[in-house]
PDB file of C-alpha atoms and ligand atoms in Angstrom:
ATOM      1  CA  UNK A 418      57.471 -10.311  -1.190  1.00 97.00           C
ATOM      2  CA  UNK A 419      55.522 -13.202  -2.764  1.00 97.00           C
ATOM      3  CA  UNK A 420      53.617 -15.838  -0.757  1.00 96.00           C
ATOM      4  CA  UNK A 421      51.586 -18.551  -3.517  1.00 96.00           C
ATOM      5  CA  UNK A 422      52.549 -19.071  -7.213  1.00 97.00           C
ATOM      6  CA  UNK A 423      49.265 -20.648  -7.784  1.00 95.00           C
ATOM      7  CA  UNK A 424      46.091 -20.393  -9.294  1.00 93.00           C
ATOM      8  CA  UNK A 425      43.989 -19.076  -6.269  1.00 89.00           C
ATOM      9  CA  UNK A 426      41.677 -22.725  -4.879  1.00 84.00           C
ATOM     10  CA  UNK A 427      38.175 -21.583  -4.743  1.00 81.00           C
ATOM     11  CA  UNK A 428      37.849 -22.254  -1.117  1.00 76.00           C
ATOM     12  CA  UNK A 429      40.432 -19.552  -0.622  1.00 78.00           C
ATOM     13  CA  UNK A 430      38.890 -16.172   0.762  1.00 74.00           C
ATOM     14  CA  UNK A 431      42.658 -14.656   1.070  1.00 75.00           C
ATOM     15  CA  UNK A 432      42.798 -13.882  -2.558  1.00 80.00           C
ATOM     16  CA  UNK A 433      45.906 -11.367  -2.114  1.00 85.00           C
ATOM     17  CA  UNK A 434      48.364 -14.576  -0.936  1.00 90.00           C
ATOM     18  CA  UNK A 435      48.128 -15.576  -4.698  1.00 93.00           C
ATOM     19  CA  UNK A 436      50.054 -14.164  -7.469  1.00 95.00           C
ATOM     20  CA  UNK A 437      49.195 -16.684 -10.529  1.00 94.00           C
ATOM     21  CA  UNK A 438      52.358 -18.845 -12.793  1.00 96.00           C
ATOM     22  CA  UNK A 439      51.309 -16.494 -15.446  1.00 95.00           C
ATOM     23  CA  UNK A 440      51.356 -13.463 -13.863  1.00 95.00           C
ATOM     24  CA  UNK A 441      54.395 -14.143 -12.300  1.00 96.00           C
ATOM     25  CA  UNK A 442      56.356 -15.051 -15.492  1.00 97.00           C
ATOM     26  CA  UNK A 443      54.813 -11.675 -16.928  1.00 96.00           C
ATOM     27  CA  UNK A 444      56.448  -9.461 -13.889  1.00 96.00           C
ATOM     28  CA  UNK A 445      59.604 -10.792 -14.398  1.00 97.00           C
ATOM     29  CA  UNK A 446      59.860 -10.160 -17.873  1.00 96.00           C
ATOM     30  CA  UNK A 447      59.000  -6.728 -16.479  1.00 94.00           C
ATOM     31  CA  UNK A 448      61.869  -6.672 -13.769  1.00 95.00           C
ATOM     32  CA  UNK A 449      64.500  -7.767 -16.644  1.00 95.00           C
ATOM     33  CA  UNK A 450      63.151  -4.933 -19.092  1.00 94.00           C
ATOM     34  CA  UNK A 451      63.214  -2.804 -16.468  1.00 93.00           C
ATOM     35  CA  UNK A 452      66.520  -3.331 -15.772  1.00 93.00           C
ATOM     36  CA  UNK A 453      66.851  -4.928 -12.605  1.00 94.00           C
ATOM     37  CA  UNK A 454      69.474  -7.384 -11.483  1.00 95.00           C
ATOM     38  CA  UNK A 455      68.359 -10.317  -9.879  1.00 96.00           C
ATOM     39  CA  UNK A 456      70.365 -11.129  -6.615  1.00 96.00           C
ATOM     40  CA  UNK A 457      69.930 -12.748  -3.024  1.00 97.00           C
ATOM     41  CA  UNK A 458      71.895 -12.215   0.159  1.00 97.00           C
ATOM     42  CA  UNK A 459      74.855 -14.287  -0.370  1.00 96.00           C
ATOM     43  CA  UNK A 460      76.019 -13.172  -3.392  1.00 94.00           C
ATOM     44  CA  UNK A 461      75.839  -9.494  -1.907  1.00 91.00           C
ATOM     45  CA  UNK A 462      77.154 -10.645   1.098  1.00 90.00           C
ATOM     46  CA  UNK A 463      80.037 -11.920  -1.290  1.00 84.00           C
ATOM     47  CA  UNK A 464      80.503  -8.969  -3.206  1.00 77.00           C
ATOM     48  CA  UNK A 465      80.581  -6.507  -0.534  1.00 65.00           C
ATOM     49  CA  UNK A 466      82.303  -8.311   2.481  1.00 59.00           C
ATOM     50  CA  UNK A 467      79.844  -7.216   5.409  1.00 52.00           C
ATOM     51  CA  UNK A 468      78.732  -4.372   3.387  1.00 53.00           C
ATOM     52  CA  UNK A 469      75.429  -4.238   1.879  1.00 54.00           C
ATOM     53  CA  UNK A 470      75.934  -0.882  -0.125  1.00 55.00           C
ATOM     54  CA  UNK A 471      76.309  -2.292  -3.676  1.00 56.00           C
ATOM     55  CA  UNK A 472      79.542  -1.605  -6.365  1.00 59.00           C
ATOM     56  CA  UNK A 473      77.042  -2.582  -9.071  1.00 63.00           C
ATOM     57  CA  UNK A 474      75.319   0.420 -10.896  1.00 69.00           C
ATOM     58  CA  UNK A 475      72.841  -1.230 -11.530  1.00 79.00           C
ATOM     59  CA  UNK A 476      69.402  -1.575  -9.296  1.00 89.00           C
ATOM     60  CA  UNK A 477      69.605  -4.687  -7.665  1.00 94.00           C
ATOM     61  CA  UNK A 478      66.156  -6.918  -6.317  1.00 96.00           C
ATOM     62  CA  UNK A 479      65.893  -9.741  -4.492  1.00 97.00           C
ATOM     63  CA  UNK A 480      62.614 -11.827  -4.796  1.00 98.00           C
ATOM     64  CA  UNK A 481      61.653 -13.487  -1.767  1.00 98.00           C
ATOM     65  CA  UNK A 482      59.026 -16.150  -0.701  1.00 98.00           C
ATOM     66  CA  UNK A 483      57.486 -16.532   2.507  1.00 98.00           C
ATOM     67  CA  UNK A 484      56.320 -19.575   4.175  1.00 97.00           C
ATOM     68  CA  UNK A 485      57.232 -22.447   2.078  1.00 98.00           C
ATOM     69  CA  UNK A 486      54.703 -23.545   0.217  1.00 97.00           C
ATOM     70  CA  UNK A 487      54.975 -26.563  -2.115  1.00 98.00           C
ATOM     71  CA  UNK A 488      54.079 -24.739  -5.332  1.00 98.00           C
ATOM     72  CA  UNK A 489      57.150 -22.270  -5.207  1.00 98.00           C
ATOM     73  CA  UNK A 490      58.685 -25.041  -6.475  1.00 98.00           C
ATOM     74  CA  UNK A 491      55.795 -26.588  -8.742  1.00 98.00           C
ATOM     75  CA  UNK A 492      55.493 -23.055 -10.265  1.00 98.00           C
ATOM     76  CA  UNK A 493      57.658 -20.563  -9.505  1.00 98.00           C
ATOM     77  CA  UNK A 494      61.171 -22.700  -9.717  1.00 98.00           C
ATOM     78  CA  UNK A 495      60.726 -23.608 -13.155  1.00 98.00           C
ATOM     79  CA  UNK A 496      59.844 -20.148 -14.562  1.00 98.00           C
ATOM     80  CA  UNK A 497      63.234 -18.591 -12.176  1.00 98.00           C
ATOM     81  CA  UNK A 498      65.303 -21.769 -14.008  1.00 97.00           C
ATOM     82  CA  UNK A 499      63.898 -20.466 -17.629  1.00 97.00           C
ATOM     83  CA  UNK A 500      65.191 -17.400 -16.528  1.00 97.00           C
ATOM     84  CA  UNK A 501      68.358 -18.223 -14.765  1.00 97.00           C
ATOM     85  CA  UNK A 502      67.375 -15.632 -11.863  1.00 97.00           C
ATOM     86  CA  UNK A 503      68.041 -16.164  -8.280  1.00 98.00           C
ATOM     87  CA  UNK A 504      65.626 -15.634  -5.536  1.00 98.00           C
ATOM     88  CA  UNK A 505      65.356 -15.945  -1.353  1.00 98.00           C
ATOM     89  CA  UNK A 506      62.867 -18.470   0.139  1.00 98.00           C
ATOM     90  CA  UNK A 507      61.597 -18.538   4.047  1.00 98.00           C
ATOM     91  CA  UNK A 508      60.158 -21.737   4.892  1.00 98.00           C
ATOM     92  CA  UNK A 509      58.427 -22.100   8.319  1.00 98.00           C
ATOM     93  CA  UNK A 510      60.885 -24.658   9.277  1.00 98.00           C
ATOM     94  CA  UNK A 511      58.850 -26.573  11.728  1.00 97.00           C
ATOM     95  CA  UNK A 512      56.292 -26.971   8.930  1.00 96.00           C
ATOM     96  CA  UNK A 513      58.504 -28.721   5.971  1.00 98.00           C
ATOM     97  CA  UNK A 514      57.035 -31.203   4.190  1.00 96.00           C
ATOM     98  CA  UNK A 515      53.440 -31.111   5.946  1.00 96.00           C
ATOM     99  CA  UNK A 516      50.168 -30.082   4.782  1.00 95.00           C
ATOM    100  CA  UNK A 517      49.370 -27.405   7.628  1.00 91.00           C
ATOM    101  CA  UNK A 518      47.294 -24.421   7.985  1.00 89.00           C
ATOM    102  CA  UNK A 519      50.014 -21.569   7.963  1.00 87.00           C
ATOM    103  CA  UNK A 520      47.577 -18.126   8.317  1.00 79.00           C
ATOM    104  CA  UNK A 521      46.049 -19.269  11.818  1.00 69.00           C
ATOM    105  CA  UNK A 522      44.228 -16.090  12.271  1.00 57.00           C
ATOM    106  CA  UNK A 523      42.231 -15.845   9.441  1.00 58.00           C
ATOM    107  CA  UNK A 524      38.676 -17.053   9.989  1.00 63.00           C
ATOM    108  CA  UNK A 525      39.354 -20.066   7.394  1.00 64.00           C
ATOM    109  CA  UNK A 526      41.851 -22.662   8.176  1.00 71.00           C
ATOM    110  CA  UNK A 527      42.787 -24.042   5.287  1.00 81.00           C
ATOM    111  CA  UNK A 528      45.387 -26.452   4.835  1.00 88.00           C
ATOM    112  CA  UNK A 529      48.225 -26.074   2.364  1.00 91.00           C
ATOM    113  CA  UNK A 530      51.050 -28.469   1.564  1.00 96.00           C
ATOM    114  CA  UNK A 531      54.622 -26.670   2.514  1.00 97.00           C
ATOM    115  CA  UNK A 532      57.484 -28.089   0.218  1.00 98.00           C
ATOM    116  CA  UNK A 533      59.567 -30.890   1.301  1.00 98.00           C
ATOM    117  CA  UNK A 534      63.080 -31.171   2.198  1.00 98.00           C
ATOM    118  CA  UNK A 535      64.512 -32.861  -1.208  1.00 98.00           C
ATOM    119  CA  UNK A 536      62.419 -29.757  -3.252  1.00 98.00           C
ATOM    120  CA  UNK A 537      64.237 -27.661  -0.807  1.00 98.00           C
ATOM    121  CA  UNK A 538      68.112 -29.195  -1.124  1.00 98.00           C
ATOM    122  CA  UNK A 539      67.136 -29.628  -5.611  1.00 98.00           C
ATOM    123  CA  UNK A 540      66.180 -25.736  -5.477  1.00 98.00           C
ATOM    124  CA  UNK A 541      69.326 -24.852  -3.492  1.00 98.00           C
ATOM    125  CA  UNK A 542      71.541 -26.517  -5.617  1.00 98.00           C
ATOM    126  CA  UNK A 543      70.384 -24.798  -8.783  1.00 97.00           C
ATOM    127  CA  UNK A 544      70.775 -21.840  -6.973  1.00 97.00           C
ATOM    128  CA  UNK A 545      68.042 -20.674  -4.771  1.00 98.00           C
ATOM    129  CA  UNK A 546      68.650 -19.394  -1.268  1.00 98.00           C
ATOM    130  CA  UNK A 547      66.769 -20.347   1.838  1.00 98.00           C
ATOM    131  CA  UNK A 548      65.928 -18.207   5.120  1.00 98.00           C
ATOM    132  CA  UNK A 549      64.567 -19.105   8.355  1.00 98.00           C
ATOM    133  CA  UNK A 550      60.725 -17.846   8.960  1.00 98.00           C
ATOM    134  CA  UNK A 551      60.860 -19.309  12.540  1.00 98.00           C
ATOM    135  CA  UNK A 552      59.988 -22.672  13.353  1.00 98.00           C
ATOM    136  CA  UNK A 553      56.343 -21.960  13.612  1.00 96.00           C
ATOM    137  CA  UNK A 554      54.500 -19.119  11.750  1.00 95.00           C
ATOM    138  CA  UNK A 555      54.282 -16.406  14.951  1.00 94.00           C
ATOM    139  CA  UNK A 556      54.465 -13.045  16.106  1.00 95.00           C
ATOM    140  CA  UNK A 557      57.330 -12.760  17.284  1.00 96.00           C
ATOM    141  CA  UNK A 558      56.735  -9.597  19.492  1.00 95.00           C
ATOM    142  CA  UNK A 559      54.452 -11.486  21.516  1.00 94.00           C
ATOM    143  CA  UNK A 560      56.793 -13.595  22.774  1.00 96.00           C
ATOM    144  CA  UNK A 561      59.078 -14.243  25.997  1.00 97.00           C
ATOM    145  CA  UNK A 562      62.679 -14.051  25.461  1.00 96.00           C
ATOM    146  CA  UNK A 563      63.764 -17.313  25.785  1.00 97.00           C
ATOM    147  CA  UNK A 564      61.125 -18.426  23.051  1.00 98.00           C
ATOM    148  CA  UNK A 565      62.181 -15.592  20.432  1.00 98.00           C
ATOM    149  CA  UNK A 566      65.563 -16.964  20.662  1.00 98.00           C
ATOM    150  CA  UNK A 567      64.253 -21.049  20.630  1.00 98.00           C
ATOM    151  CA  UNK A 568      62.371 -20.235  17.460  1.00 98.00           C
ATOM    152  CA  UNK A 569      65.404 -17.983  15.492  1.00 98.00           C
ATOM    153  CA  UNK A 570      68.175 -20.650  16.670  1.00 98.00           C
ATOM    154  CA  UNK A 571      66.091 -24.118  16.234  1.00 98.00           C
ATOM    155  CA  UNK A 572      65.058 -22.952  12.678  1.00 98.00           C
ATOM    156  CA  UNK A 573      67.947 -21.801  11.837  1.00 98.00           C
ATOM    157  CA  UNK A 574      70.058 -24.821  12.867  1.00 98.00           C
ATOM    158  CA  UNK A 575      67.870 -27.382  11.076  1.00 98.00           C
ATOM    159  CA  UNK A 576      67.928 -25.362   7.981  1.00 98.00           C
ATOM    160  CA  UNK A 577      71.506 -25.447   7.788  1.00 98.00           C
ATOM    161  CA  UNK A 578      71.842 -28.883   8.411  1.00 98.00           C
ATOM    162  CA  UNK A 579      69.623 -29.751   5.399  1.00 98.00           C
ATOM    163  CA  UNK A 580      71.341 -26.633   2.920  1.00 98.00           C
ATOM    164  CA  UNK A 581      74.536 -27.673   4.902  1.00 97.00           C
ATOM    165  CA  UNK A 582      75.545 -23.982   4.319  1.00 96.00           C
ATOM    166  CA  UNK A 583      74.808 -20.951   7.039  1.00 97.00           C
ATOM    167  CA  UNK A 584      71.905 -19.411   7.153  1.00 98.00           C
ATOM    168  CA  UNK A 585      72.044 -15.341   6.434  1.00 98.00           C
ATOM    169  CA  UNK A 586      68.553 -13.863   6.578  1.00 98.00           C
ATOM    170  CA  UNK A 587      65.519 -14.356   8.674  1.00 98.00           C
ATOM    171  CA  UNK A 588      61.736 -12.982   7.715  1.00 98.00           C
ATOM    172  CA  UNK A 589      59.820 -12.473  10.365  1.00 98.00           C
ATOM    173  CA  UNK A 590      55.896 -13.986  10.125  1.00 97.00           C
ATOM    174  CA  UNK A 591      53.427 -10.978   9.992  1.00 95.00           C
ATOM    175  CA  UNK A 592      56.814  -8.440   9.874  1.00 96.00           C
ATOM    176  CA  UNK A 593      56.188  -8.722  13.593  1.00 96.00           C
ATOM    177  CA  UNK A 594      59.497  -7.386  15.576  1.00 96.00           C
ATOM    178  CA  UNK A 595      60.580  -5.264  18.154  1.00 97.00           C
ATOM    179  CA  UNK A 596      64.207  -4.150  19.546  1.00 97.00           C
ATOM    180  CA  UNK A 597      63.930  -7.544  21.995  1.00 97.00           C
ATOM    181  CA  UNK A 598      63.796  -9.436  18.472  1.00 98.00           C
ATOM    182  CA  UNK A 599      66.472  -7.099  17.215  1.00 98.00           C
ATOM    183  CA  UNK A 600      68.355  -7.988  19.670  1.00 98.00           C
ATOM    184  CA  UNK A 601      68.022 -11.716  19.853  1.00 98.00           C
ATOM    185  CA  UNK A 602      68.101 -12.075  15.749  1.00 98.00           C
ATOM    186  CA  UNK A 603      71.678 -10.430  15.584  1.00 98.00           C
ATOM    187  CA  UNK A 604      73.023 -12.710  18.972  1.00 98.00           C
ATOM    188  CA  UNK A 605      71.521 -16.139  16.606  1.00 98.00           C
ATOM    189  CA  UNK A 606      74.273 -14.573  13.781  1.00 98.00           C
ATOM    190  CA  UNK A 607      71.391 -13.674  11.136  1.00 98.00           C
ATOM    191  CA  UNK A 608      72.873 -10.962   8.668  1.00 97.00           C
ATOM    192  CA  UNK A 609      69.617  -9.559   7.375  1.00 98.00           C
ATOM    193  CA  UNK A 610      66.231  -9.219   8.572  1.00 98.00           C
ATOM    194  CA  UNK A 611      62.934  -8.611   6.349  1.00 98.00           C
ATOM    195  CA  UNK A 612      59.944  -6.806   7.180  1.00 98.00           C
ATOM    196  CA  UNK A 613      56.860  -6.336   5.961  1.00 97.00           C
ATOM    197  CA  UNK A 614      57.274  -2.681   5.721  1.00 96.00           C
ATOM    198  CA  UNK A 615      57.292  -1.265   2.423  1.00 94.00           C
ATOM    199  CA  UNK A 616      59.564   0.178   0.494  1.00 92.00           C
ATOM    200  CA  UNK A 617      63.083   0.171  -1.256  1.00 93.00           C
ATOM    201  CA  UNK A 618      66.223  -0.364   0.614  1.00 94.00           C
ATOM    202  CA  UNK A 619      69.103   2.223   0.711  1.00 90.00           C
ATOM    203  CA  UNK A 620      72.336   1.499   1.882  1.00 87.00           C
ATOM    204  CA  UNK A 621      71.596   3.261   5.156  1.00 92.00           C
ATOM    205  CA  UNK A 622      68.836   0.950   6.114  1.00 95.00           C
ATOM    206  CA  UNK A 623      69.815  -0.913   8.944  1.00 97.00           C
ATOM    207  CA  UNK A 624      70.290  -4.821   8.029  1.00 96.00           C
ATOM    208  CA  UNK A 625      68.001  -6.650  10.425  1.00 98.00           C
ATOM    209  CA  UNK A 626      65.081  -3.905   9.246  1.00 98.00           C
ATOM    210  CA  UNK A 627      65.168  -4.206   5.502  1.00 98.00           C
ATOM    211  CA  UNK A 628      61.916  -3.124   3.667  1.00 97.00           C
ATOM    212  CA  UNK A 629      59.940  -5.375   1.141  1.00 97.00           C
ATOM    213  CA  UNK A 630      57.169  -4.227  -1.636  1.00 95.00           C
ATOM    214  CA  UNK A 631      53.961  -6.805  -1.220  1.00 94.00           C
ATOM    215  CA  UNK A 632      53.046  -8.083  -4.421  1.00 94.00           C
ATOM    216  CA  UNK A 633      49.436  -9.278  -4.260  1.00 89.00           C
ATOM    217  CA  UNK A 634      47.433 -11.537  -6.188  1.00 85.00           C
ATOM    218  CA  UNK A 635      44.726  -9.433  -8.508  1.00 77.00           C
ATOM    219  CA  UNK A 636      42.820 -10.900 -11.001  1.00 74.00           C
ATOM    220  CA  UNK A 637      41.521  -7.925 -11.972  1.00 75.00           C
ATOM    221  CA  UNK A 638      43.739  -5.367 -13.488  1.00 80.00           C
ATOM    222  CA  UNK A 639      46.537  -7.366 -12.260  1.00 86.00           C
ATOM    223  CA  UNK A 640      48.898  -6.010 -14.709  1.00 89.00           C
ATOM    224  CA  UNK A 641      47.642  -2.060 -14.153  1.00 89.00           C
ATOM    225  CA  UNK A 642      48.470  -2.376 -10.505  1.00 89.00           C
ATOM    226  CA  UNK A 643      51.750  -4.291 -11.203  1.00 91.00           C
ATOM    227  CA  UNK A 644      53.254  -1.783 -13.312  1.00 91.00           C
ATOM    228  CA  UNK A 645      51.785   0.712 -10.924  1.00 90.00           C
ATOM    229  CA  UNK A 646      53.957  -0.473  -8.177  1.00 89.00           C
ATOM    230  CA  UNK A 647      57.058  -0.829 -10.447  1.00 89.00           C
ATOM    231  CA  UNK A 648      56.766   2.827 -11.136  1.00 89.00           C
ATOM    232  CA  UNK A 649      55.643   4.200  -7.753  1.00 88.00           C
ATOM    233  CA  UNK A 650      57.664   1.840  -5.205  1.00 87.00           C
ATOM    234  CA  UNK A 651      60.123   0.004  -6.980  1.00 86.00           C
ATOM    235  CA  UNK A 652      61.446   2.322  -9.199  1.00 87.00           C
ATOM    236  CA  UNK A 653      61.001   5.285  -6.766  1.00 77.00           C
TER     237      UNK A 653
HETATM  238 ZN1   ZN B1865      54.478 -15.904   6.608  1.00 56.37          ZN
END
């Protein structure tokens, strides 16, 4: 789970939301050497029917992106193009194409400028997947029932009409759910849903509950505590 691929601005206090170009290239030179295959939720969707259990032997990741922001595609498409590696991006879809403060409820509101619908249809083309992260950047858990369902059905209808393909996967802001959102997320046809609890996914991991590993911006060290968390959560 990435947010920024972007040199931190000074402004910023939320240091963690940026992982830098550099250090992003450098971690997935790691992945490859490592051994992982790079995949996203329609081609396992493809490979497996409805099943998510895997035929490859190989460990598969999927890199995903939450919120939108512009400079996944400034930075982080070109380095997954070198590469030729697929990845999973949740825009808040309400949010495309403004400059909006996305983290509400930290004590600086800063705005940020969320990537536009051409970046969005480009990066699909070459590849990329997109996934609904609501229309507005909310818990979800703290809503009434006829707005958890506005905000997974509006945002994922809009989406679809610009990647005029059906969206598979929603991530819900903050990894805020509960068995109402469960609920509500499977009856709006999502496949998959992503969490911000950590860990690696089995095949027994229920679909609309799957775990992610946070990887946080460090300036410090940032390579120690990457390879840390390849050994201790990814590799695991
Ligand atoms: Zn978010």
């Amino acid at each position: 789970m990435y947010h920024h691929i972007a040199e931190p601005p000074r402004a910023v206090k939320v240091r963690g939301l940026y992982v830098t170009p550099k250090q992003f290239e450098w971690q997935i030179q790691c992945l490859k050497e490592a051994g992982f295959e790079f995949t996203n939720f329609r081609k396992l969707t493809n490979q497996n029917g409805e099943q998510f259990s895997t035929s490859s032997s190989k460990r598969q990741i999927i890199l995903t992106f939450d919120d939108g922001y512009l400079d996944n595609y400034e930075n982080a498409f070109p380095i997954l193009r070198h590469y030729g590696i697929t990845a999973v991006i949740y825009p808040v879809v309400g949010a495309i194409g403004k400059k909006k403060v996305i983290w509400k409820e930290n004590d600086e509101q800063y705005p940020v400028d969320l990537m536009t619908k051409n970046a969005i249809q480009e990066m699909h083309q070459a590849g990329v997947e997109f996934g609904s992260h609501l229309y507005d950047h909310m818990h979800l858990e703290q809503q009434t029932q006829a707005s958890i369902q506005n905000q997974l059905c509006r945002s994922k209808e809009i989406l679809e009409n610009i990647l005029g393909e059906d969206v598979l996967s929603v991530a819900y802001p903050f990894g805020s759910y509960s068995s109402t959102v469960l609920q509500a997320t499977a009856e709006a046809g999502y496949q998959y849903g992503l969490t911000t609890v950590s860990g690696i996914n089995t095949a027994q991991q229920p679909h609309l509950e799957l775990k992610r590993t946070a990887i946080k911006g460090n300036r410090l060290h940032h390579r120690w505590t990457f390879m840390k968390q390849l050994q201790h959560e990814l590799l695991a």
